[in-house]
Every structure is written in C-alpha cells, then in structure tokens.
Amino acid sequence: MASDTKIAVDGPRASRPHAGQRPAVREPLAVYIHWPFCRSKCPYCDFNSHVREQIDEGRWSRALLADLERQAELAPDHEVVSIFFGGGTPSLMPPDTVAALIERVAALWPVAPGLEVTLEANPNSAEAKRFAGFAAAGVNRLSLGIQALDPAALHFLGRRHDRREAIDAIALARDTFPRTSFDLIYARPGQSVAAWEEELGEALTLAGSHLSLYQLTIGPGTAFGNRAERGETLAADEDTAAALFELTQERLIAAGMPAYEISNHARPGAECRHNLAYWRYEDYLGIGPGAHGRVTRDGGKVATLQWRAPEAWLAAIEESGSAVEEMTPVPRDSAVEEMLMMGLRLAEGVSRSRLEAFAGRTVEDLFAAALPRLVEGGFLTLDDYRLAATAAGRQRLNAVLAALVA
Ligand SMILES: C[S@@+](CC[C@H](N)C(=O)[O-])C[C@H]1O[C@@H](n2cnc3c(N)ncnc32)[C@H](O)[C@@H]1O
Ligand code: SF4
C-alpha cells in the first residue's frame, strides 16, 4: 500500500500559536472541486457532466484556482479536513492540476492532521495509468465508479469499461492509495436476489474498507428517464428493490462493514470524512461548475451556488473572478430541514444540541405533532444527545421527513 499524503500539515499561511497561547479552535471545512467532463454520458446519470471534444486544460486549471482563491474569503477561520475531486470524471484531470489545487488549499488554510484527499475515478485502463500521478499529487483516497461486476449489467448501464478493467483497476488502486472505495449500482431491471448476492459476495472479496452501494434511480431528463416515460421498465420493482436493500444490509453487517449512511458502508474508522461533512451539516465550499456550498455566518448558514454550464462558469470566472450565481442566507426553518434531511441519513443521526441551537427550540417542541408516533412506530430514536432514524426509518426516509416537518 502507498504511503500517506504528501501535504505538509500546515500551509504557509497557517497561524502557529506562540508559546503559552492557546490555539484558536477552528471550524472544520470540506472543499469540493468539480470536474464537469466525461468521455461519454451514461444513460442513468443526472450529474453535472458533459462531453466535449476539446478541453483547454490550462484555462480550466487557472479558473479552478481562481475560484478557490475567491471562495476562500468565505471561510477564513477554518481548518480543512477534506478535499474531494468529484465529477464528471476527475480521473480525466491532469495530475498537475490536481497537485496545484491541493497545494493551493494547503496554502490558504491550515489542514487537519490526516487530511483526506479523495478523487473519483472511472476504471478505464487509460485512466488507471494516471493513478500514480494522482497519488504523487497528494490524493490519498480513490473512489472508483465500478457500477457492476456483471458484463451484461455494465453494457445495460452504458459503461465504457469491462469487467476485467474494473477488477484490474480495483487491484491497482489498492496498491497505489492508502484508502480506496468503489461504487456499485443495484436494483437493476430483472436483477434477482440470488444474482445480487453473488455479485455482492465478489465485491466483498475485492473491496478495501469502504463501499458505496446505490439503488438505481431513474431521473427525469436522463436517457433512462426518457425511455421510462415511453413505458420501458428500467429499474427493479419496489418489492424486489426492498429485498435487495435488506440483503445488502445483512451481508455488509456480516462482513464488518455496516451502513453508516443509507448507501455507504465502511469498517469503523474508514468512513468518508468528506461526505460526513455534508451529512453532519458542517461547512463546505463548492468549487467549479454547478458546485454548491454552505458556510456559517452570524450563527446561520449561507448557501452558495455556481453557474452550472461549464462554458458559462468559465466565462464568469475569467471576466470577474467569480462564478457564484447565488449567495443567500438559509432561513432558520430551511436550515433545520436541511440538517435533518442530511443527518437522518446517517446511522449516528443528528446532534440534539446542534439541532436545538439552530432551531432555537427543543426537539420535542419542534416536532411535537409527529415525533411520539415515529418513535413508537420504530422509525426514530431520541435520547439526550441524538435524534436518529432506525434502519426501518432510513429505508423510508422521505416519508419520515415529510411527517416530521409537515
Ligand atoms: C459522480 S458519479 C460518477 C463518478 C464517475 N464519473 C463514474 O461514473 O464512475 C458518483 C456515483 O453516483 C452513482 N450514480 C450516479 N447516477 C446514479 C443513478 N441514477 N442511480 C444510482 N446511482 C447513481 C454511481 O455509482 C457513481 O459512481
Ligand atoms: S456516471 Fe460518471 S462517467 Fe457516467 S456520465 Fe455520470 S459522471 Fe460521467
């Protein structure tokens, strides 16, 4: 396995306390960086991802650095705990651009010991050739989009890689990075419980300490969404999907990787720090087209949203140094809803004290109408420290949330 990240623990601008002076407590910050390009568009994909014949890599690198510099002003007193290169397909980024962005983060803020630096990668052999370059740039966690180990399913999902490339990329990633994860998509049409059990069993033999297992969703406006509107069946029926979800939970618990979030499984201590920042409603910056952020201001949250189309985003950055389309304070009620929506996805649930501080009211007072019913029904638990959804509650989270905030 590879050695740890190459980043210095403190960047040049980090403030070091003088002797006898207590270091200021800094808020944790997660930095998300979006690369919006892919080699082809997968038919199920609803992400801000685009296919372009040519990409001016120098311009994109300068623009992302400029965006980072500008947005750093929104979160000056923080300590960076995570950097996440997401997409699109960030494994198409030049490793030099990745290195420059990581270095700039470390120059702008102090970084936490054990800073997590994740990059999402597609397992095509051409991209696997860049893994060593990404590790040298400071990436210490690779998240691979495997999606399926079954050749027919890879074809159905419109993937450009085959089963062999997937297995080889996992092995190479585990040899190159200290931490790895991969994604699979299940609840595909016609997928039986027995077939998923076999695929999952194989995934567990290949996996490191983290797996993301998503149920296929068919979004409007995607190629699958359009075909579904014309009457095609493109996902498993509800009962089969529920059976596949339950099997997933059982197998992953037995393998020592319980779900710490609805679709994410890890050995204890191997949870993705970056995604935890979203689900715990901590501060994060969104760099790049369509990326959004949340930062704390005057005890509340401010939401940022960037231009979504890559060309509009690039033009805005080059003209004015900023492509933030909207920057709006999140009203208190909405912040409470966001905190719940994110936090109840986690097995650990939401911190009662943080929720009450945001709301200015007790949890019992906030949710007087539905809370007793949801606790008695076995969907929520509440103690002095946390409000959490049970496994049954997490499986029906939309209904639980709707009842709580009605
Ligand atoms: C940003 S995406 C893709 C990362 C990378 N470009 C790839 O395709 O491998 C992150 C993950 O979301 C999941 N995903 C995307 N669309 C999905 C959908 N419609 N249903 C379920 N999972 C989806 C996939 O597992 C994917 O790897
Ligand atoms: S799933 Fe990944 S590779 Fe496919 S279009 Fe979406 S972001 Fe691009």
Short mmCIF file of C-alpha atoms and ligand atoms in Angstrom, two decimals:
data_model
loop_
_atom_site.label_atom_id
_atom_site.label_comp_id
_atom_site.label_asym_id
_atom_site.label_seq_id
_atom_site.Cartn_x
_atom_site.Cartn_y
_atom_site.Cartn_z
CA MET A 1 0.00 0.00 0.00
CA ALA A 2 1.10 3.55 -0.68
CA SER A 3 2.43 5.94 1.94
CA ASP A 4 0.36 8.79 3.35
CA THR A 5 -0.40 12.14 1.68
CA LYS A 6 2.48 14.42 0.70
CA ILE A 7 0.91 17.59 2.04
CA ALA A 8 2.61 19.49 4.82
CA VAL A 9 0.42 19.58 7.92
CA ASP A 10 0.35 23.39 7.95
CA GLY A 11 0.26 25.60 4.90
CA PRO A 12 2.36 28.75 4.66
CA ARG A 13 -0.50 30.94 5.89
CA ALA A 14 -1.31 28.70 8.83
CA SER A 15 -1.20 30.58 12.10
CA ARG A 16 1.03 28.85 14.62
CA PRO A 17 0.28 29.72 18.26
CA HIS A 18 3.04 31.46 20.23
CA ALA A 19 4.34 29.75 23.36
CA GLY A 20 1.73 29.89 26.11
CA GLN A 21 -1.02 30.97 23.70
CA ARG A 22 -3.94 28.58 23.25
CA PRO A 23 -4.56 27.73 19.58
CA ALA A 24 -7.87 29.09 18.33
CA VAL A 25 -10.48 26.38 17.72
CA ARG A 26 -11.15 26.37 14.01
CA GLU A 27 -14.32 25.12 12.34
CA PRO A 28 -13.80 22.08 10.10
CA LEU A 29 -14.09 22.80 6.37
CA ALA A 30 -14.54 20.39 3.45
CA VAL A 31 -13.55 21.57 -0.05
CA TYR A 32 -15.36 20.03 -3.04
CA ILE A 33 -13.86 20.55 -6.52
CA HIS A 34 -15.98 19.67 -9.56
CA TRP A 35 -14.57 18.48 -12.91
CA PRO A 36 -17.57 18.55 -15.25
CA PHE A 37 -16.28 16.46 -18.18
CA CYS A 38 -16.72 12.80 -19.13
CA ARG A 39 -15.74 10.71 -22.16
CA SER A 40 -19.42 9.78 -22.68
CA LYS A 41 -22.70 10.37 -20.87
CA CYS A 42 -24.08 7.33 -19.04
CA PRO A 43 -27.84 6.89 -19.60
CA TYR A 44 -28.75 6.94 -15.89
CA CYS A 45 -26.57 9.93 -14.93
CA ASP A 46 -28.09 13.13 -13.62
CA PHE A 47 -24.83 14.75 -12.51
CA ASN A 48 -23.44 17.96 -13.98
CA SER A 49 -21.31 16.06 -16.51
CA HIS A 50 -20.68 16.93 -20.15
CA VAL A 51 -18.88 15.51 -23.16
CA ARG A 52 -16.62 17.98 -25.02
CA GLU A 53 -14.33 17.36 -27.98
CA GLN A 54 -11.64 19.61 -26.61
CA ILE A 55 -10.87 20.99 -23.18
CA ASP A 56 -8.38 23.77 -22.65
CA GLU A 57 -6.75 22.24 -19.60
CA GLY A 58 -4.61 25.30 -18.82
CA ARG A 59 -7.64 27.60 -18.74
CA TRP A 60 -9.59 25.16 -16.56
CA SER A 61 -6.71 24.82 -14.14
CA ARG A 62 -6.32 28.62 -13.80
CA ALA A 63 -10.07 29.08 -13.41
CA LEU A 64 -10.44 26.46 -10.67
CA LEU A 65 -7.51 28.01 -8.79
CA ALA A 66 -9.09 31.47 -9.12
CA ASP A 67 -12.43 30.15 -7.84
CA LEU A 68 -10.69 28.55 -4.86
CA GLU A 69 -8.84 31.79 -4.01
CA ARG A 70 -12.04 33.84 -4.19
CA GLN A 71 -14.21 31.46 -2.20
CA ALA A 72 -11.53 31.07 0.49
CA GLU A 73 -12.64 34.53 1.64
CA LEU A 74 -15.98 33.00 2.70
CA ALA A 75 -14.39 30.63 5.23
CA PRO A 76 -11.22 32.23 6.57
CA ASP A 77 -11.09 30.82 10.11
CA HIS A 78 -11.39 27.18 9.27
CA GLU A 79 -9.25 24.08 9.20
CA VAL A 80 -9.55 21.91 6.09
CA VAL A 81 -10.39 18.28 6.91
CA SER A 82 -11.12 17.06 3.39
CA ILE A 83 -10.66 17.83 -0.30
CA PHE A 84 -12.86 15.90 -2.76
CA PHE A 85 -12.42 15.89 -6.54
CA GLY A 86 -15.82 14.85 -7.91
CA GLY A 87 -17.49 14.89 -11.28
CA GLY A 88 -17.96 14.28 -14.03
CA THR A 89 -14.80 12.27 -14.31
CA PRO A 90 -11.95 13.81 -12.29
CA SER A 91 -9.65 10.97 -13.33
CA LEU A 92 -9.53 12.84 -16.67
CA MET A 93 -7.89 15.82 -14.91
CA PRO A 94 -4.19 16.35 -15.48
CA PRO A 95 -2.41 15.22 -12.28
CA ASP A 96 -0.54 18.57 -12.30
CA THR A 97 -3.87 20.41 -11.96
CA VAL A 98 -4.85 18.16 -9.06
CA ALA A 99 -1.47 18.82 -7.40
CA ALA A 100 -1.77 22.60 -7.90
CA LEU A 101 -5.24 22.66 -6.33
CA ILE A 102 -4.18 20.59 -3.32
CA GLU A 103 -1.14 22.82 -2.80
CA ARG A 104 -3.27 25.95 -3.02
CA VAL A 105 -5.70 24.60 -0.39
CA ALA A 106 -2.76 23.92 1.92
CA ALA A 107 -1.51 27.47 1.30
CA LEU A 108 -4.88 29.05 2.06
CA TRP A 109 -5.80 27.21 5.28
CA PRO A 110 -4.25 25.07 7.98
CA VAL A 111 -5.06 21.47 7.15
CA ALA A 112 -6.05 18.84 9.69
CA PRO A 113 -3.66 16.01 10.52
CA GLY A 114 -4.70 13.08 8.33
CA LEU A 115 -6.29 15.39 5.74
CA GLU A 116 -8.44 13.23 3.45
CA VAL A 117 -7.97 13.86 -0.29
CA THR A 118 -10.39 11.84 -2.43
CA LEU A 119 -10.59 11.62 -6.20
CA GLU A 120 -13.39 9.90 -8.11
CA ALA A 121 -12.08 7.74 -10.92
CA ASN A 122 -13.52 5.70 -13.76
CA PRO A 123 -11.87 2.29 -14.09
CA ASN A 124 -10.94 2.52 -17.80
CA SER A 125 -7.39 1.35 -18.38
CA ALA A 126 -6.39 4.74 -19.84
CA GLU A 127 -7.36 6.48 -16.62
CA ALA A 128 -5.75 3.82 -14.42
CA LYS A 129 -2.41 4.87 -15.96
CA ARG A 130 -2.77 8.17 -14.12
CA PHE A 131 -3.29 6.68 -10.65
CA ALA A 132 0.40 7.01 -9.71
CA GLY A 133 0.34 10.67 -10.79
CA PHE A 134 -2.69 11.35 -8.60
CA ALA A 135 -1.04 9.67 -5.60
CA ALA A 136 2.11 11.76 -6.17
CA ALA A 137 -0.11 14.87 -6.29
CA GLY A 138 -1.39 14.12 -2.76
CA VAL A 139 -4.58 12.11 -3.37
CA ASN A 140 -4.81 9.54 -0.56
CA ARG A 141 -8.25 8.07 -1.22
CA LEU A 142 -9.56 6.81 -4.56
CA SER A 143 -13.26 6.20 -5.17
CA LEU A 144 -13.87 4.06 -8.26
CA GLY A 145 -17.11 4.01 -10.26
CA ILE A 146 -17.29 0.25 -10.90
CA GLN A 147 -21.14 0.17 -11.03
CA ALA A 148 -21.38 -3.58 -11.80
CA LEU A 149 -19.24 -6.70 -11.99
CA ASP A 150 -21.65 -8.43 -14.35
CA PRO A 151 -20.78 -7.83 -18.05
CA ALA A 152 -24.43 -7.65 -19.16
CA ALA A 153 -25.16 -5.05 -16.45
CA LEU A 154 -22.14 -2.96 -17.48
CA HIS A 155 -23.50 -2.95 -21.01
CA PHE A 156 -27.01 -2.03 -19.82
CA LEU A 157 -25.56 0.85 -17.79
CA GLY A 158 -23.71 2.13 -20.86
CA ARG A 159 -20.29 1.92 -19.23
CA ARG A 160 -17.10 2.21 -21.26
CA HIS A 161 -15.18 -0.29 -19.13
CA ASP A 162 -15.48 -4.07 -18.98
CA ARG A 163 -15.37 -6.46 -16.04
CA ARG A 164 -11.64 -7.16 -16.44
CA GLU A 165 -10.75 -3.44 -16.42
CA ALA A 166 -12.90 -2.99 -13.32
CA ILE A 167 -11.17 -5.77 -11.39
CA ASP A 168 -7.70 -4.63 -12.51
CA ALA A 169 -8.44 -1.01 -11.58
CA ILE A 170 -9.53 -2.03 -8.07
CA ALA A 171 -6.31 -4.01 -7.57
CA LEU A 172 -4.16 -1.17 -8.89
CA ALA A 173 -5.98 1.39 -6.75
CA ARG A 174 -5.45 -0.74 -3.62
CA ASP A 175 -1.72 -0.96 -4.43
CA THR A 176 -1.43 2.77 -5.08
CA PHE A 177 -3.59 4.55 -2.46
CA PRO A 178 -3.82 4.07 1.31
CA ARG A 179 -7.62 4.19 1.15
CA THR A 180 -10.00 3.05 -1.60
CA SER A 181 -13.69 2.64 -2.18
CA PHE A 182 -15.85 1.63 -5.09
CA ASP A 183 -19.44 2.24 -6.18
CA LEU A 184 -21.93 -0.35 -7.38
CA ILE A 185 -25.46 0.28 -8.66
CA TYR A 186 -28.08 -2.36 -7.86
CA ALA A 187 -31.86 -2.82 -8.20
CA ARG A 188 -31.37 -3.02 -11.94
CA PRO A 189 -34.30 -4.38 -14.00
CA GLY A 190 -34.59 -8.16 -13.76
CA GLN A 191 -31.86 -8.43 -11.12
CA SER A 192 -32.66 -11.35 -8.79
CA VAL A 193 -31.77 -11.58 -5.11
CA ALA A 194 -29.54 -14.60 -5.88
CA ALA A 195 -27.66 -12.73 -8.65
CA TRP A 196 -27.07 -9.68 -6.42
CA GLU A 197 -25.91 -11.93 -3.58
CA GLU A 198 -23.27 -13.41 -5.86
CA GLU A 199 -22.14 -10.03 -7.20
CA LEU A 200 -22.01 -8.55 -3.71
CA GLY A 201 -20.02 -11.55 -2.48
CA GLU A 202 -17.46 -10.96 -5.21
CA ALA A 203 -17.39 -7.21 -4.44
CA LEU A 204 -16.57 -8.01 -0.81
CA THR A 205 -13.58 -10.10 -1.85
CA LEU A 206 -12.28 -7.15 -3.91
CA ALA A 207 -13.12 -4.26 -1.57
CA GLY A 208 -10.89 -2.29 0.78
CA SER A 209 -12.59 -0.78 3.81
CA HIS A 210 -15.36 1.26 2.13
CA LEU A 211 -18.14 0.51 -0.37
CA SER A 212 -20.92 2.71 -1.80
CA LEU A 213 -23.93 0.66 -2.88
CA TYR A 214 -26.62 2.72 -4.64
CA GLN A 215 -30.07 1.67 -5.77
CA LEU A 216 -30.59 2.65 -9.39
CA THR A 217 -32.68 5.82 -9.62
CA ILE A 218 -34.26 6.95 -12.86
CA GLY A 219 -34.14 10.75 -13.05
CA PRO A 220 -36.23 12.94 -15.37
CA GLY A 221 -34.28 14.26 -18.35
CA THR A 222 -31.74 11.41 -18.36
CA ALA A 223 -31.69 8.92 -21.27
CA PHE A 224 -33.18 6.27 -18.94
CA GLY A 225 -35.76 8.79 -17.72
CA ASN A 226 -36.88 9.43 -21.31
CA ARG A 227 -37.09 5.70 -22.06
CA ALA A 228 -39.05 5.08 -18.84
CA GLU A 229 -41.52 7.79 -19.87
CA ARG A 230 -42.11 5.86 -23.08
CA GLY A 231 -43.08 2.83 -20.98
CA GLU A 232 -39.85 0.82 -20.63
CA THR A 233 -39.10 -0.88 -17.32
CA LEU A 234 -35.61 0.22 -16.33
CA ALA A 235 -35.43 -0.49 -12.60
CA ALA A 236 -36.40 -3.30 -10.26
CA ASP A 237 -39.94 -3.28 -8.86
CA GLU A 238 -40.43 -1.93 -5.32
CA ASP A 239 -40.64 -5.31 -3.54
CA THR A 240 -37.51 -6.64 -5.23
CA ALA A 241 -35.66 -3.38 -4.51
CA ALA A 242 -36.61 -3.68 -0.81
CA ALA A 243 -35.43 -7.31 -0.72
CA LEU A 244 -32.13 -6.35 -2.38
CA PHE A 245 -31.66 -3.49 0.12
CA GLU A 246 -32.23 -5.84 3.06
CA LEU A 247 -29.84 -8.43 1.69
CA THR A 248 -27.24 -5.67 1.23
CA GLN A 249 -27.56 -4.61 4.87
CA GLU A 250 -27.28 -8.19 6.16
CA ARG A 251 -24.28 -9.13 4.03
CA LEU A 252 -22.39 -5.95 4.81
CA ILE A 253 -23.02 -6.21 8.56
CA ALA A 254 -21.77 -9.80 8.45
CA ALA A 255 -18.67 -8.58 6.58
CA GLY A 256 -17.90 -5.95 9.28
CA MET A 257 -18.90 -3.00 7.06
CA PRO A 258 -22.27 -1.80 8.36
CA ALA A 259 -24.06 1.09 6.70
CA TYR A 260 -23.00 4.37 8.32
CA GLU A 261 -25.27 6.13 5.80
CA ILE A 262 -28.13 4.76 3.66
CA SER A 263 -25.86 3.72 0.76
CA ASN A 264 -22.40 3.87 2.33
CA HIS A 265 -20.63 1.09 4.20
CA ALA A 266 -17.31 1.13 5.98
CA ARG A 267 -15.22 -0.62 8.55
CA PRO A 268 -15.29 1.53 11.72
CA GLY A 269 -12.88 4.44 11.19
CA ALA A 270 -12.90 4.17 7.38
CA GLU A 271 -15.97 6.39 6.81
CA CYS A 272 -15.57 9.07 4.13
CA ARG A 273 -14.74 12.26 6.07
CA HIS A 274 -15.87 14.43 3.18
CA ASN A 275 -19.36 13.03 2.90
CA LEU A 276 -19.68 13.09 6.69
CA ALA A 277 -19.17 16.87 6.47
CA TYR A 278 -22.28 17.16 4.26
CA TRP A 279 -24.38 14.82 6.34
CA ARG A 280 -23.30 16.48 9.62
CA TYR A 281 -24.12 19.87 8.10
CA GLU A 282 -20.61 21.20 8.61
CA ASP A 283 -19.19 23.96 6.41
CA TYR A 284 -18.11 23.15 2.86
CA LEU A 285 -17.10 25.09 -0.24
CA GLY A 286 -18.13 24.05 -3.76
CA ILE A 287 -15.52 24.89 -6.39
CA GLY A 288 -16.29 24.51 -10.11
CA PRO A 289 -19.42 24.49 -12.30
CA GLY A 290 -22.70 23.76 -10.54
CA ALA A 291 -20.99 23.17 -7.20
CA HIS A 292 -22.78 24.41 -4.11
CA GLY A 293 -21.53 25.30 -0.65
CA ARG A 294 -22.71 26.04 2.88
CA VAL A 295 -20.75 28.26 5.25
CA THR A 296 -21.62 29.52 8.70
CA ARG A 297 -22.23 33.26 9.08
CA ASP A 298 -23.61 35.01 12.19
CA GLY A 299 -24.82 31.72 13.65
CA GLY A 300 -26.76 30.74 10.49
CA LYS A 301 -25.80 29.22 7.16
CA VAL A 302 -25.14 30.95 3.85
CA ALA A 303 -25.73 28.92 0.66
CA THR A 304 -23.63 29.41 -2.48
CA LEU A 305 -24.48 28.11 -5.94
CA GLN A 306 -22.31 28.40 -9.05
CA TRP A 307 -23.22 28.62 -12.72
CA ARG A 308 -23.92 25.10 -13.93
CA ALA A 309 -22.95 25.12 -17.63
CA PRO A 310 -19.16 24.68 -17.96
CA GLU A 311 -18.76 27.46 -20.57
CA ALA A 312 -20.87 29.98 -18.64
CA TRP A 313 -18.93 29.18 -15.47
CA LEU A 314 -15.56 29.56 -17.19
CA ALA A 315 -16.57 32.86 -18.80
CA ALA A 316 -17.78 34.27 -15.47
CA ILE A 317 -14.56 33.35 -13.68
CA GLU A 318 -12.41 34.79 -16.45
CA GLU A 319 -14.41 38.01 -16.58
CA SER A 320 -14.95 38.73 -12.91
CA GLY A 321 -13.02 36.16 -10.85
CA SER A 322 -16.27 34.69 -9.54
CA ALA A 323 -18.94 32.38 -10.92
CA VAL A 324 -21.10 32.29 -7.81
CA GLU A 325 -24.60 32.70 -9.24
CA GLU A 326 -26.36 32.94 -5.90
CA MET A 327 -25.29 33.57 -2.34
CA THR A 328 -28.21 33.55 0.05
CA PRO A 329 -28.70 33.20 3.80
CA VAL A 330 -30.58 29.97 4.57
CA PRO A 331 -33.69 30.83 6.61
CA ARG A 332 -33.72 29.19 10.04
CA ASP A 333 -36.59 26.75 9.18
CA SER A 334 -34.84 25.65 6.00
CA ALA A 335 -31.54 25.16 7.83
CA VAL A 336 -33.29 22.90 10.35
CA GLU A 337 -34.86 20.93 7.49
CA GLU A 338 -31.54 20.63 5.68
CA MET A 339 -29.79 19.48 8.84
CA LEU A 340 -32.46 16.82 9.38
CA MET A 341 -32.54 15.72 5.75
CA MET A 342 -28.79 15.18 5.77
CA GLY A 343 -28.31 13.96 9.35
CA LEU A 344 -31.08 11.36 9.41
CA ARG A 345 -29.33 9.58 6.54
CA LEU A 346 -26.55 8.75 8.99
CA ALA A 347 -26.74 5.83 11.41
CA GLU A 348 -25.37 8.22 14.08
CA GLY A 349 -28.26 10.63 13.42
CA VAL A 350 -28.30 14.36 14.24
CA SER A 351 -26.72 16.03 17.27
CA ARG A 352 -29.56 17.20 19.50
CA SER A 353 -27.59 20.19 20.83
CA ARG A 354 -26.66 21.45 17.33
CA LEU A 355 -30.19 20.99 16.02
CA GLU A 356 -31.64 22.85 19.00
CA ALA A 357 -29.04 25.63 18.69
CA PHE A 358 -30.02 26.13 15.04
CA ALA A 359 -33.74 25.96 15.71
CA GLY A 360 -33.79 27.92 18.98
CA ARG A 361 -36.26 25.31 20.30
CA THR A 362 -36.16 21.81 21.79
CA VAL A 363 -36.57 18.79 19.51
CA GLU A 364 -39.78 17.83 21.39
CA ASP A 365 -41.19 21.29 20.77
CA LEU A 366 -40.11 21.39 17.12
CA PHE A 367 -41.67 18.08 16.14
CA ALA A 368 -44.46 17.78 18.72
CA ALA A 369 -47.02 16.58 16.18
CA ALA A 370 -45.20 13.57 14.72
CA LEU A 371 -42.28 12.68 16.98
CA PRO A 372 -44.08 10.40 19.51
CA ARG A 373 -45.76 8.45 16.69
CA LEU A 374 -42.49 7.99 14.75
CA VAL A 375 -40.58 6.90 17.89
CA GLU A 376 -43.33 4.46 18.94
CA GLY A 377 -43.55 3.11 15.39
CA GLY A 378 -39.84 2.22 15.49
CA PHE A 379 -38.71 4.75 12.84
CA LEU A 380 -36.83 7.24 15.05
CA THR A 381 -34.91 7.19 18.33
CA LEU A 382 -34.28 10.20 20.58
CA ASP A 383 -32.03 10.49 23.64
CA ASP A 384 -30.25 13.34 25.40
CA TYR A 385 -27.64 13.56 22.66
CA ARG A 386 -29.05 12.44 19.32
CA LEU A 387 -32.10 12.16 17.12
CA ALA A 388 -31.60 9.20 14.75
CA ALA A 389 -33.56 7.19 12.21
CA THR A 390 -33.63 3.43 12.81
CA ALA A 391 -32.77 1.07 9.93
CA ALA A 392 -36.52 0.89 9.14
CA GLY A 393 -36.72 4.71 9.27
CA ARG A 394 -33.73 5.14 6.95
CA GLN A 395 -35.34 2.81 4.41
CA ARG A 396 -38.40 5.13 4.29
CA LEU A 397 -36.60 8.36 4.98
CA ASN A 398 -38.65 10.57 2.66
CA ALA A 399 -41.88 9.58 4.41
CA VAL A 400 -40.29 10.06 7.86
CA LEU A 401 -39.03 13.54 6.92
CA ALA A 402 -42.36 14.53 5.41
CA ALA A 403 -44.16 13.52 8.63
CA LEU A 404 -41.65 15.39 10.83
CA VAL A 405 -41.71 18.71 9.01
CA ALA A 406 -45.41 18.64 7.99
C1 LIG B 1 -20.42 11.49 -9.79
S1 LIG B 1 -20.99 9.90 -10.04
C2 LIG B 1 -19.76 9.18 -11.04
C3 LIG B 1 -18.33 9.08 -10.83
C4 LIG B 1 -17.58 8.60 -12.04
N1 LIG B 1 -17.69 9.53 -13.10
C5 LIG B 1 -18.10 7.26 -12.57
O1 LIG B 1 -19.02 7.24 -13.37
O2 LIG B 1 -17.55 6.24 -12.22
C6 LIG B 1 -20.85 9.11 -8.50
C7 LIG B 1 -21.65 7.83 -8.36
O3 LIG B 1 -23.03 8.05 -8.31
C8 LIG B 1 -23.70 6.84 -8.65
N2 LIG B 1 -24.85 7.18 -9.51
C9 LIG B 1 -24.88 8.11 -10.47
N3 LIG B 1 -26.10 8.15 -11.04
C10 LIG B 1 -26.86 7.21 -10.40
C11 LIG B 1 -28.21 6.75 -10.53
N4 LIG B 1 -29.04 7.27 -11.43
N5 LIG B 1 -28.64 5.79 -9.70
C12 LIG B 1 -27.82 5.25 -8.77
N6 LIG B 1 -26.54 5.63 -8.62
C13 LIG B 1 -26.06 6.60 -9.42
C14 LIG B 1 -22.70 5.96 -9.37
O4 LIG B 1 -22.44 4.81 -8.61
C15 LIG B 1 -21.50 6.84 -9.49
O5 LIG B 1 -20.29 6.14 -9.39
S1 SF4 B 2 -21.81 8.23 -14.26
FE1 SF4 B 2 -19.78 9.14 -14.20
S2 SF4 B 2 -18.90 8.74 -16.26
FE2 SF4 B 2 -21.09 8.42 -16.42
S3 SF4 B 2 -21.85 10.40 -17.14
FE3 SF4 B 2 -22.08 10.36 -14.89
S4 SF4 B 2 -20.27 11.33 -14.12
FE4 SF4 B 2 -19.85 10.78 -16.27
#
